XYZ file of C-alpha atoms in Angstrom:
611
model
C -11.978 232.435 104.345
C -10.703 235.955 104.413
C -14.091 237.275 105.789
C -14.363 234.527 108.422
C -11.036 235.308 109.883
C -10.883 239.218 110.012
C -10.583 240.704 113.174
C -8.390 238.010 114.439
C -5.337 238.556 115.813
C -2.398 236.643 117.332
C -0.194 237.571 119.507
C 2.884 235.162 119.441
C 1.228 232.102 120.253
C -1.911 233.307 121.728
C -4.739 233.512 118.981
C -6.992 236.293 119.885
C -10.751 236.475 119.544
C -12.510 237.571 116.190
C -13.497 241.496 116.797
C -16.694 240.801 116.897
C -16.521 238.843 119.399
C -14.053 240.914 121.796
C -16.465 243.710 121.372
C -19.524 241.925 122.498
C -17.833 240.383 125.935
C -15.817 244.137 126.506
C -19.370 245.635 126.104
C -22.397 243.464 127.284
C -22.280 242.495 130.569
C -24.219 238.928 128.654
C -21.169 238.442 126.454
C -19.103 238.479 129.898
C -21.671 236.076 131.788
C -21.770 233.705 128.518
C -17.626 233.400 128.443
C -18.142 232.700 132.014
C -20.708 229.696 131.241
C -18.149 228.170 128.879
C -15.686 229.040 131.604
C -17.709 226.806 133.889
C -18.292 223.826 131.221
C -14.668 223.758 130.683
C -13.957 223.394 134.795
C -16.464 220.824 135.317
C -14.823 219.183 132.514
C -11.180 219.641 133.731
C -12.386 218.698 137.425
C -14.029 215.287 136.583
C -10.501 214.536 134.232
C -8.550 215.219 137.245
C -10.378 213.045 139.648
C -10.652 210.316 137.102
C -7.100 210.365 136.328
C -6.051 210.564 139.812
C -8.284 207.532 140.670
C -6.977 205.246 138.031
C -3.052 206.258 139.354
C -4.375 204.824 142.657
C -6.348 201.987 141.352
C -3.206 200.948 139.604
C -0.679 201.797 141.670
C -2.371 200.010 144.868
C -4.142 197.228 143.330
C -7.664 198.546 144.765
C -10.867 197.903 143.220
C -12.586 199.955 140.963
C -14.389 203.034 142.430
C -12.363 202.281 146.236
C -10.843 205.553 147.737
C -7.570 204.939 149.090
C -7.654 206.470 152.464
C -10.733 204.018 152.593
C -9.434 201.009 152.857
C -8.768 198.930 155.858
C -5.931 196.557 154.377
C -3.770 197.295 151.659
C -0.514 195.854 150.797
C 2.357 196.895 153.317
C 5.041 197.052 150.667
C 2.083 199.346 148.240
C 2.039 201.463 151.352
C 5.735 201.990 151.574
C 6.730 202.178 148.159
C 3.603 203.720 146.848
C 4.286 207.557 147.778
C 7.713 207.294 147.563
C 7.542 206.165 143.822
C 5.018 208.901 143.073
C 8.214 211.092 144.295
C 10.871 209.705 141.766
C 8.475 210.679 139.187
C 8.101 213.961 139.842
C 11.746 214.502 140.539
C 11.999 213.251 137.154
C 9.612 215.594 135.750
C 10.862 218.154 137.466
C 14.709 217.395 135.726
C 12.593 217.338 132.368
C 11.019 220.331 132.979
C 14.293 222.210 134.069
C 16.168 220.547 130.981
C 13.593 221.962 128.588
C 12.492 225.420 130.166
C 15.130 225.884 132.240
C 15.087 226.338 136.024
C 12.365 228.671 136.740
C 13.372 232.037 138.764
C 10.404 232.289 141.100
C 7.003 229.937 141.216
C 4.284 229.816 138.883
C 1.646 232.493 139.980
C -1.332 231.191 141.894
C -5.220 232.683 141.683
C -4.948 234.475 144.339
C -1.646 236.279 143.481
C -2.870 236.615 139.666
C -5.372 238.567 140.863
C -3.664 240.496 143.440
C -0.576 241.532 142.008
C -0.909 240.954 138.408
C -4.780 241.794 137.327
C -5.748 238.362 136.854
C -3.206 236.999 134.019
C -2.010 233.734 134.925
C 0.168 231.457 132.409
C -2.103 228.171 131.223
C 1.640 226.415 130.841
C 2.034 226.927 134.377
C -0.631 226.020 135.315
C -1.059 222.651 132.922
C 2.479 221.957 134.745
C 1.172 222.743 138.231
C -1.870 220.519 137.688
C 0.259 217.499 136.379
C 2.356 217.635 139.353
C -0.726 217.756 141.488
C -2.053 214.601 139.465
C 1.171 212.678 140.355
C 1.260 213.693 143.738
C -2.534 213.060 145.121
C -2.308 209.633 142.402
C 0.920 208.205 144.334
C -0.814 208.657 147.848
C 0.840 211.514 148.989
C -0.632 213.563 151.785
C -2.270 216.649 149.429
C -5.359 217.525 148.037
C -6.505 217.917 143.943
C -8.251 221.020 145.580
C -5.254 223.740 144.741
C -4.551 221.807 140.875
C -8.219 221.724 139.947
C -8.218 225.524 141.171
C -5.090 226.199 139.226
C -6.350 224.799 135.823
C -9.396 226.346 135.566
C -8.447 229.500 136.931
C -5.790 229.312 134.288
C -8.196 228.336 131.882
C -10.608 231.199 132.460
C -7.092 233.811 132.378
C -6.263 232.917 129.061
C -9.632 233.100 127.570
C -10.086 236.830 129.499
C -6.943 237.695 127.417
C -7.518 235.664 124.336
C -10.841 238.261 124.748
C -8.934 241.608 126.033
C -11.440 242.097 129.077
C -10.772 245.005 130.886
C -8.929 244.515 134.256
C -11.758 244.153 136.742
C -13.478 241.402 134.338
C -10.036 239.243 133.711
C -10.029 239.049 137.665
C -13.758 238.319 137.877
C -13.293 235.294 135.497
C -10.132 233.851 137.098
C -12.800 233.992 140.385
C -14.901 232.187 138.059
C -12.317 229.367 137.154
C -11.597 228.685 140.621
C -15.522 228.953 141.662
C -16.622 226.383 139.538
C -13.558 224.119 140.264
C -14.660 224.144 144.247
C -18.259 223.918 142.948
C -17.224 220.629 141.038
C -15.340 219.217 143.225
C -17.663 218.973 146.090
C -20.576 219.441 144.254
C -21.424 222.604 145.851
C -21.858 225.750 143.804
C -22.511 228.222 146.953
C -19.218 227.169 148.620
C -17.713 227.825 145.150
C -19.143 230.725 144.190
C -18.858 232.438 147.759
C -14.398 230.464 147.691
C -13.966 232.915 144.168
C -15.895 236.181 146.654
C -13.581 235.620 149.563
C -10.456 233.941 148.603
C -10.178 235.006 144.940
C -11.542 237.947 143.779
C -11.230 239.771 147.459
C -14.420 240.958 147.441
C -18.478 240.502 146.395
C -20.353 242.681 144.085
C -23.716 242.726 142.279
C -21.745 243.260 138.947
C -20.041 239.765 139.278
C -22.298 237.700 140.776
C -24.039 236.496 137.863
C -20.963 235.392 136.046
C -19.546 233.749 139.268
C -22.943 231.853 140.568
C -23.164 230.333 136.553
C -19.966 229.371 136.069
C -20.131 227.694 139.646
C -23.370 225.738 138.625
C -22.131 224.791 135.365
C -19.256 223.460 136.602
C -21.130 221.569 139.372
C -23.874 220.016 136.665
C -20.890 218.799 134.428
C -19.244 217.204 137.258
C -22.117 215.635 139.213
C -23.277 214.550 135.711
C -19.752 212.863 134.380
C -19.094 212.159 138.472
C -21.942 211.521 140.416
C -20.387 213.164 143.155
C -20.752 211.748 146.565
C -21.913 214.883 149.555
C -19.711 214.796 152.282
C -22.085 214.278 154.717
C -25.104 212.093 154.346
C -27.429 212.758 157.122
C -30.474 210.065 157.463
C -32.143 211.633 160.370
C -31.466 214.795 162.762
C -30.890 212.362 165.724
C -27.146 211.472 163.906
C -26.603 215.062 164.658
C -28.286 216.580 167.709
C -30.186 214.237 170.822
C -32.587 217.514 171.446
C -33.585 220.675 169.898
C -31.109 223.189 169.190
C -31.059 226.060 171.317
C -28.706 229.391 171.342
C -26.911 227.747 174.155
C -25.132 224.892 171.665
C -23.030 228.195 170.546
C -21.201 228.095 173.461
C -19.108 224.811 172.373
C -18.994 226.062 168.783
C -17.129 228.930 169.501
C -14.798 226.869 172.263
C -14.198 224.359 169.420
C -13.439 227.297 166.727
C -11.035 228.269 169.263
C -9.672 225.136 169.531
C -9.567 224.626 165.768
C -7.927 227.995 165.213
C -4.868 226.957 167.418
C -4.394 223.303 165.475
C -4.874 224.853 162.180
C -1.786 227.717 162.864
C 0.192 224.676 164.363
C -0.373 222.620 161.262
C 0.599 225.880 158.794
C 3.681 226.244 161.000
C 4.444 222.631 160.728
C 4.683 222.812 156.684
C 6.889 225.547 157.013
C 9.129 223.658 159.807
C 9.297 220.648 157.134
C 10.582 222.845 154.526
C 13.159 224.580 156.523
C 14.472 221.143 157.638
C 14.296 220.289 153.869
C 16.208 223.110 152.544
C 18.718 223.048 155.724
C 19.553 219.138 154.835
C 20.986 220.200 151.673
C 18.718 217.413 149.599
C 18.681 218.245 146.497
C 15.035 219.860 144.734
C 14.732 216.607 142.544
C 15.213 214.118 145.685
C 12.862 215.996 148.074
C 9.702 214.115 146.791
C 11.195 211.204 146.822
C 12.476 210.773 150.551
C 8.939 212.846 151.402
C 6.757 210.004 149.929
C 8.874 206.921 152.001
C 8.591 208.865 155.120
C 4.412 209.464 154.339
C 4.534 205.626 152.828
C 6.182 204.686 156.550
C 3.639 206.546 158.577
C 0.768 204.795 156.473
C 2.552 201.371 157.324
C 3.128 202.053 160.637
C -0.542 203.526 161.378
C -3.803 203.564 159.137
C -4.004 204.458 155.283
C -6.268 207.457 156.438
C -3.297 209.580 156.321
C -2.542 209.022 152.668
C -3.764 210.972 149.542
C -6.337 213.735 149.914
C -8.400 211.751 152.504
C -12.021 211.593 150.857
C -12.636 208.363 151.475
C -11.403 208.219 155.197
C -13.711 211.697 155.786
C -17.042 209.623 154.239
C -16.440 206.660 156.737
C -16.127 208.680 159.808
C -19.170 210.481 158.659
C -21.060 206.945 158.047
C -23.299 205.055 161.087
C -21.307 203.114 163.208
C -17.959 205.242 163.011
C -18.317 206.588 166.571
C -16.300 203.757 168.187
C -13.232 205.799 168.066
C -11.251 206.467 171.565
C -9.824 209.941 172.493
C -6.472 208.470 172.264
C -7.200 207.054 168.772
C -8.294 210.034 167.273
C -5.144 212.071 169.072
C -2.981 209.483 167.249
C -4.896 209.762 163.936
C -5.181 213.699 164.100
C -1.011 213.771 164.762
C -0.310 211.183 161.872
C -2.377 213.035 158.987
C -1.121 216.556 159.921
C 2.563 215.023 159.871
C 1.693 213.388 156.790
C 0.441 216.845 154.944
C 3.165 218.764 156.230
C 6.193 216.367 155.069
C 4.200 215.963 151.754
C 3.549 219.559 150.614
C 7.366 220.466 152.943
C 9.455 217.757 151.022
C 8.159 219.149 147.517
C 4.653 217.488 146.864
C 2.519 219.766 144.858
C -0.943 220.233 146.001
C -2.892 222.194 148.867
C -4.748 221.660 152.259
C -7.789 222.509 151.644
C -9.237 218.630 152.027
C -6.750 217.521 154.341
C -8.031 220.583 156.692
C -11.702 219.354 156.018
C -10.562 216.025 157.364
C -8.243 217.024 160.361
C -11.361 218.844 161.005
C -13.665 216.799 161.596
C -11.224 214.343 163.683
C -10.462 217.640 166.134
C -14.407 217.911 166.143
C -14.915 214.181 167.417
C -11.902 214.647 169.561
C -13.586 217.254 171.178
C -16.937 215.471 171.340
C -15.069 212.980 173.544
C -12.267 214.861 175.344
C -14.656 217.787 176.396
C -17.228 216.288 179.131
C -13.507 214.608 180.793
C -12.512 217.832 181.274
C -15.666 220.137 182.272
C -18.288 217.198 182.484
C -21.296 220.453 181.941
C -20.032 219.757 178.448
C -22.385 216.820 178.515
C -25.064 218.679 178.856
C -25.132 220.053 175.322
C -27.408 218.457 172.508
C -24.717 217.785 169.617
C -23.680 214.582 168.868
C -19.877 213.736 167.944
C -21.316 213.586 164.455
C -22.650 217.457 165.028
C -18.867 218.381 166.322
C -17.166 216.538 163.304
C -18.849 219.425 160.792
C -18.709 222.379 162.973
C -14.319 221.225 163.493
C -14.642 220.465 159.708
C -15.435 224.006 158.979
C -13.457 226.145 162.009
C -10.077 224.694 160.924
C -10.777 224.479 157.273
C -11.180 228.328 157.850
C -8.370 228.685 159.725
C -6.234 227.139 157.142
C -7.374 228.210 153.910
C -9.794 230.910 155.160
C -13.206 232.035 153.724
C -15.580 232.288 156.400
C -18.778 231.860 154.534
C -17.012 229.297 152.306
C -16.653 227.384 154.257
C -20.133 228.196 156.553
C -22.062 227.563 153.054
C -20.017 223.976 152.569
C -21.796 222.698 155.908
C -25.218 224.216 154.605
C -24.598 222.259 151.490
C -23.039 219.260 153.051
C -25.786 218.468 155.444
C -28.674 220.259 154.849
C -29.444 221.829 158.212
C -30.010 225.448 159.287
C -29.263 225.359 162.628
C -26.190 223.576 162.753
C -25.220 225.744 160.139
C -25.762 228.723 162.283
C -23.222 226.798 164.902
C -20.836 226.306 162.247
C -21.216 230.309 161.407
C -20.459 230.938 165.327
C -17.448 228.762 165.449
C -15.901 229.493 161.848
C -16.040 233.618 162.903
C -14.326 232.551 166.180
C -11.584 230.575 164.189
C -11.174 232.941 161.310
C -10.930 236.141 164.096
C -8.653 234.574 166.299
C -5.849 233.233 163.129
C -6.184 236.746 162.166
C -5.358 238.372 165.154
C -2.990 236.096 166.644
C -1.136 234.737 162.945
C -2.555 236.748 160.307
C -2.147 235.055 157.566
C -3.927 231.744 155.585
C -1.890 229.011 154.186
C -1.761 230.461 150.851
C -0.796 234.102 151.931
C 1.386 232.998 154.776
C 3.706 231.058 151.907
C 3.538 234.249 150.170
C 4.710 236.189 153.315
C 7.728 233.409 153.241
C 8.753 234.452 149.562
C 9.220 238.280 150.891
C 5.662 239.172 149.279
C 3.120 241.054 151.591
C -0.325 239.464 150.260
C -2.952 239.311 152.821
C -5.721 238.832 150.425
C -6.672 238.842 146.810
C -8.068 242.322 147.221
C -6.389 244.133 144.087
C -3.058 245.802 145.013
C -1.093 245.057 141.850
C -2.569 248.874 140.832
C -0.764 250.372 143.248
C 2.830 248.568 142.621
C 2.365 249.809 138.859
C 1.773 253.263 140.295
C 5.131 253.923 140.471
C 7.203 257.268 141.217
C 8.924 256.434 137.850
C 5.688 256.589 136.434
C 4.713 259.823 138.551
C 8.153 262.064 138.893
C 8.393 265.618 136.779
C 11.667 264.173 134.450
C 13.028 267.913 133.520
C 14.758 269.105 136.720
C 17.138 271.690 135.825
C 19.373 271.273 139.059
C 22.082 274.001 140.468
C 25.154 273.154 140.985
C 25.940 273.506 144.739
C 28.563 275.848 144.323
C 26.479 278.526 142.949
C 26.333 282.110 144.736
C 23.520 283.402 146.414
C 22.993 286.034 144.744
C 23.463 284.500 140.882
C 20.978 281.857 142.040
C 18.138 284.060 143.647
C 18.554 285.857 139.920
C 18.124 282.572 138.460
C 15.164 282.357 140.415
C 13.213 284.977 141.412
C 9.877 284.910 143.329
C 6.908 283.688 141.497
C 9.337 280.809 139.686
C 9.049 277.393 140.586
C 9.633 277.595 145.289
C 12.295 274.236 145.015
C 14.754 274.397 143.112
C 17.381 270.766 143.392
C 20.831 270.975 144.435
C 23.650 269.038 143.542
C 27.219 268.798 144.245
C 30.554 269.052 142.176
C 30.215 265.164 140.982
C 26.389 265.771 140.526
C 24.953 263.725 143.031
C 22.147 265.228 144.819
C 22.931 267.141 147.783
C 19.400 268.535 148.646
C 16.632 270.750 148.080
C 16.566 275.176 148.648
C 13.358 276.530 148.640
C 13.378 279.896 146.752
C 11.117 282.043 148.831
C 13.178 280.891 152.320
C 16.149 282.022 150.346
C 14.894 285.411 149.072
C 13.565 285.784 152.766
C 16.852 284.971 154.546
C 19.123 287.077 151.827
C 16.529 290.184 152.948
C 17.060 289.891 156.632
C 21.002 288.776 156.065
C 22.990 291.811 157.356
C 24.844 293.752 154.311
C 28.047 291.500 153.326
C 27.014 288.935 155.164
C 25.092 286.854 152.626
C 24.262 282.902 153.710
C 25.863 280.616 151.102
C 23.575 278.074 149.362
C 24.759 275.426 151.484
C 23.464 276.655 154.436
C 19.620 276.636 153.117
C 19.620 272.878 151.836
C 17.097 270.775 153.109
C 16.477 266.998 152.862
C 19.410 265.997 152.391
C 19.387 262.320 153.109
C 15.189 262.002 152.022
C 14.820 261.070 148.718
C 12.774 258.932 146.441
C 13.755 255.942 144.259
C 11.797 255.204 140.989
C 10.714 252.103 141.831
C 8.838 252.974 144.994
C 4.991 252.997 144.466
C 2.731 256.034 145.235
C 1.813 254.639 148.565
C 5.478 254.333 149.874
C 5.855 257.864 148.359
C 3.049 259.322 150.228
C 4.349 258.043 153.722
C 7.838 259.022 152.472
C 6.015 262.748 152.827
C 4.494 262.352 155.754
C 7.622 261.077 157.455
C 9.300 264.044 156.160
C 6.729 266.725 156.175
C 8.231 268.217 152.602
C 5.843 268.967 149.617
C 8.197 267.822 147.181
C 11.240 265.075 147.725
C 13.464 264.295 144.496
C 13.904 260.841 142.557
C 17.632 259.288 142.981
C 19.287 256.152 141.344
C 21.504 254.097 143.491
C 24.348 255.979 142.862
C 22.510 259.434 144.202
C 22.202 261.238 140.781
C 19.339 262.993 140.298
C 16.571 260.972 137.594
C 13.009 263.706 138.661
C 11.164 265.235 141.313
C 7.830 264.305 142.819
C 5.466 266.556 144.734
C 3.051 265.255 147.279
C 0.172 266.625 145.627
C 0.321 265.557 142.180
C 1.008 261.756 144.289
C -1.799 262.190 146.276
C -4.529 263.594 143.437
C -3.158 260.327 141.105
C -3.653 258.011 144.216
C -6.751 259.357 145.078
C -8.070 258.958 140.905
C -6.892 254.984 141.108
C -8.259 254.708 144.372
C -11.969 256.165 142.899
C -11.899 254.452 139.824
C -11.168 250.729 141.567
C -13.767 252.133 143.921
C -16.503 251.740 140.647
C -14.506 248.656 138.958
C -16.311 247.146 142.537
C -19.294 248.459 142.517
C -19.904 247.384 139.082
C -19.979 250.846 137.010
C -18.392 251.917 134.471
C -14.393 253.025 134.235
């Protein structure tokens, strides 16, 4: 027993790997690719739990028969439709009072993929995330307005963080495999391992390498055989013929709707982000308490699903297959308007009023209804429209795709989800055109995704899960010379140019009588001036500070330090506390040469060699 468990080591309550083991992931690039295989089992695993789960919550909880999707059905019982979301709110105030009771109120939110991966080099807590996902369970069960897209993510991302650690990958792999997590929870879900492999490139990992392509593409197609296999998945588009999508061949000229209808996409999708935030703001201005959110969020979403269509509750898979299916063209501009308005108002007061969960299927959805919209509202309006060769079908998955991007982002995510979906180059090279005219224009004109824009709420300036957390961890605490002899400010001239004569350190830091800092002298300037200074009339050392009110603080990073020396043109700037006392000094170039080392060696952590 003794031999079988040396090498192992546990930290608190994580168990570490055996040695062995830990040494053959750290080292072989086929230790890293088989954690990510197991990575991918466990997702497709986790995924097909999660949908089963959630299924059997609705099954119950609306009376529907087994295998009917929710959003699906055409009559379900009025006082289900009501009570149905709202009760799926109680219980997760309740959890949510359990929760605080036994952890505590938590300080700031549980740490998503992307920010993991941004900020913190991939580590991610699996009790967070377990939490996360059984909130998303609840929520998407009871009918509210979310998708199982951002809890399936969050699990297996989590997942694939704690085995990285359990492991001790270096940095750059931990990230790769939380890309992996998330990669083969997309690939599950939809059955689609190029959108989830290319969702971990764009959205998670910030970037695409040859080094991590392997691991990502097999976890992604592990995940997608264990799902498809427990699942049977259902593609989101079925396409019998090409006639459902275009009435003639498709020429370069069908790009010019595409890119109108990205453009059009990109405007609803920023107006549907801003809406969430609107709801929230309304939330948190009413006063209702955390706990009661949920609740008073599910019986408005129950009241808009009475009042309208079902479509607007839960994720919205079932509702997104029937307006794909033959005959579902008999919808009026009008109609679709009203539907379109109802399940956007429906996300945003469901995520807004406390409902965990994300938009990534409920902007695959709204989608497609903008892209039929469009189909019908265009030739009203410039009747050359009618010209074109796309069907409202074609439209549906080229909208699908330009707000899905504009919403959660990904460009060739989402460009690769209508290759998958349907099968067909060249409305996949429309949906390319339309997605890049969608993506650019949110970027220009709002700059943010859903998921970054929430972080640009909480005071955090994410744009991406590009890998910044180096830089806050490069801090001028970490940088700063600590043994600064400083001179008291009343010192003479000519007792401090003895102090310091030419060829000793050139700044020397000043302080005054209660030692706070009062600003730097350079020694040569002062040699210089005390030279040319007529005979008796000898400056004092208060006339040859400098930088007086520029300063560092320790917890600035090396970036903010290096524009802190550009704005003041000084080679050197001392480190204060709050209270102005002098903690170290900094110079620009030792700032600049450690920037510039970080900066090369996250340069070949991307390109896949060695650090």
């Amino acid at each position: 027993m003794a031999a079988r468990t040396r090498g192992t080591r546990v930290h608190g309550p994580l168990v570490q790997a055996p040695g062995r083991l830990r040494a053959f992931v750290r080292r072989s690039e086929g230790g890293l690719i088989l954690l990510a295989t197991f990575v991918g089992a466990v997702s497709g695993l986790a995924v097909s739990g999660m949908t089963l789960l959630t299924q059997t919550l609705r099954e119950v909880l609306y009376r529907l028969p087994a295998g009917s999707r929710l959003s699906a059905m055409g009559a379900v019982d009025p006082l289900l439709l009501l009570v149905g979301p709202c009760l799926g709110g109680i219980t997760l105030g309740l959890l949510i009072l359990l929760a605080n009771y036994v952890r505590g109120p938590r300080k700031r939110p549980a740490i998503d993929p992307i920010e993991a991966n941004a900020l913190h080099g991939g580590r991610m807590s699996l009790r967070d995330s377990l939490y996360l996902g059984l909130q998303n369970i609840i929520s998407n069960g009871s009918g509210a307005s979310v998708g199982l897209e951002a809890g399936y993510t969050q699990i297996c991302s989590g997942v694939a963080s704690r085995l990285g650690i359990a492991f001790e990958v270096r940095r750059g792999d931990l990230r790769t495999l939380v890309g992996c997590g998330a990669a083969a929870a997309i690939a599950a879900a939809f059955g689609a391992p190029l959108t989830g492999a290319f969702y971990a490139f764009e959205l998670i990992i910030g970037f695409y390498s040859i080094a991590m392509l392997t691991p990502v593409v097999v976890a992604a197609l592990c995940g997608s055989l264990i799902s498809q296999a427990i699942l049977g998945t259902q593609p989101l588009v079925a396409f019998d013929n090409m006639q459902a999508v275009t009435t003639s061949h498709v020429t370069s000229l069908e790009i010019v709707p595409s890119l109108i209808l990205g453009l059009f996409c990109a405007m609803l999708g920023i107006a549907v982000m801003r809406g969430v935030t609107l709801v929230e703001q309304v939330v948190q201005a009413s006063g209702l308490p955390r706990v009661a959110g949920p609740m008073v969020g599910g019986l408005c979403v129950g009241a808009l699903a009475l009042a309208g269509t079902p479509q607007v509750l839960s994720g919205g898979h079932g509702a997104l297959h029937m307006h794909f299916a033959e005959g579902a063209e008999g919808y009026t501009g009008l109609a679709l308007a009203g539907l379109f308005a109802a399940k956007a108002i429906a996300s945003a007061i469901s995520i807004g009023s406390g409902f965990r969960g994300g938009l990534f299927f409920a902007s695959l959805f709204l989608g497609a209804i903008a892209g039929k919209f469009f189909a019908v509202a265009a030739p009203l309006l410039v009747p050359g429209m009618a010209a074109f060769g796309l069907t409202p079908l074609a439209y549906a998955v080229i909208g699908m795709s330009a707000l899905a991007v504009a919403v959660i982002g990904g460009p060739l995510t989402m460009t690769f989800l209508a290759l998958e979906a349907t099968g067909s180059l060249p409305i996949t090279g429309l949906v390319l055109a339309a997605v890049i005219a969608s993506s650019l224009t949110v970027r220009k004109t709002f700059g943010y995704s859903f998921a970054t824009w929430r972080f640009h709420l909480r005071g955090e300036s994410i744009r991406s899960a590009h890998d910044i957390g180096w830089i806050r961890s490069l801090t001028v605490g970490r940088l700063m010379r600590r043994d600064v002899r400083a001179v008291p400010l009343d010192t003479p001239l000519p007792t401090f140019l003895r102090a310091h004569p030419l060829g000793s350190p050139s700044r020397v830091v000043v302080v005054d009588g209660k030692d706070r800092y009062a600003g730097i002298v350079s020694v040569p300037e002062a040699h210089a001036l005390a030279r040319e200074a007529a005979s008796g009339d000898q400056p004092a050392l208060a006339d040859l500070l400098r930088f007086t009110d520029a300063f560092l603080t320790p917890e600035m990073n090396a970036k903010e330090a290096a524009a802190a020396f550009d704005r003041t043109e000084s080679e050197a700037l001392a480190v204060l506390d709050t209270s102005r006392l002098v903690l170290g000094l900094l110079t620009e170039s030792h700032t600049l040469k450690r920037y510039s080392e970080e900066l090369d060696r996250q340069r070949r952590a991307m390109v896949g060699e060695s650090v």
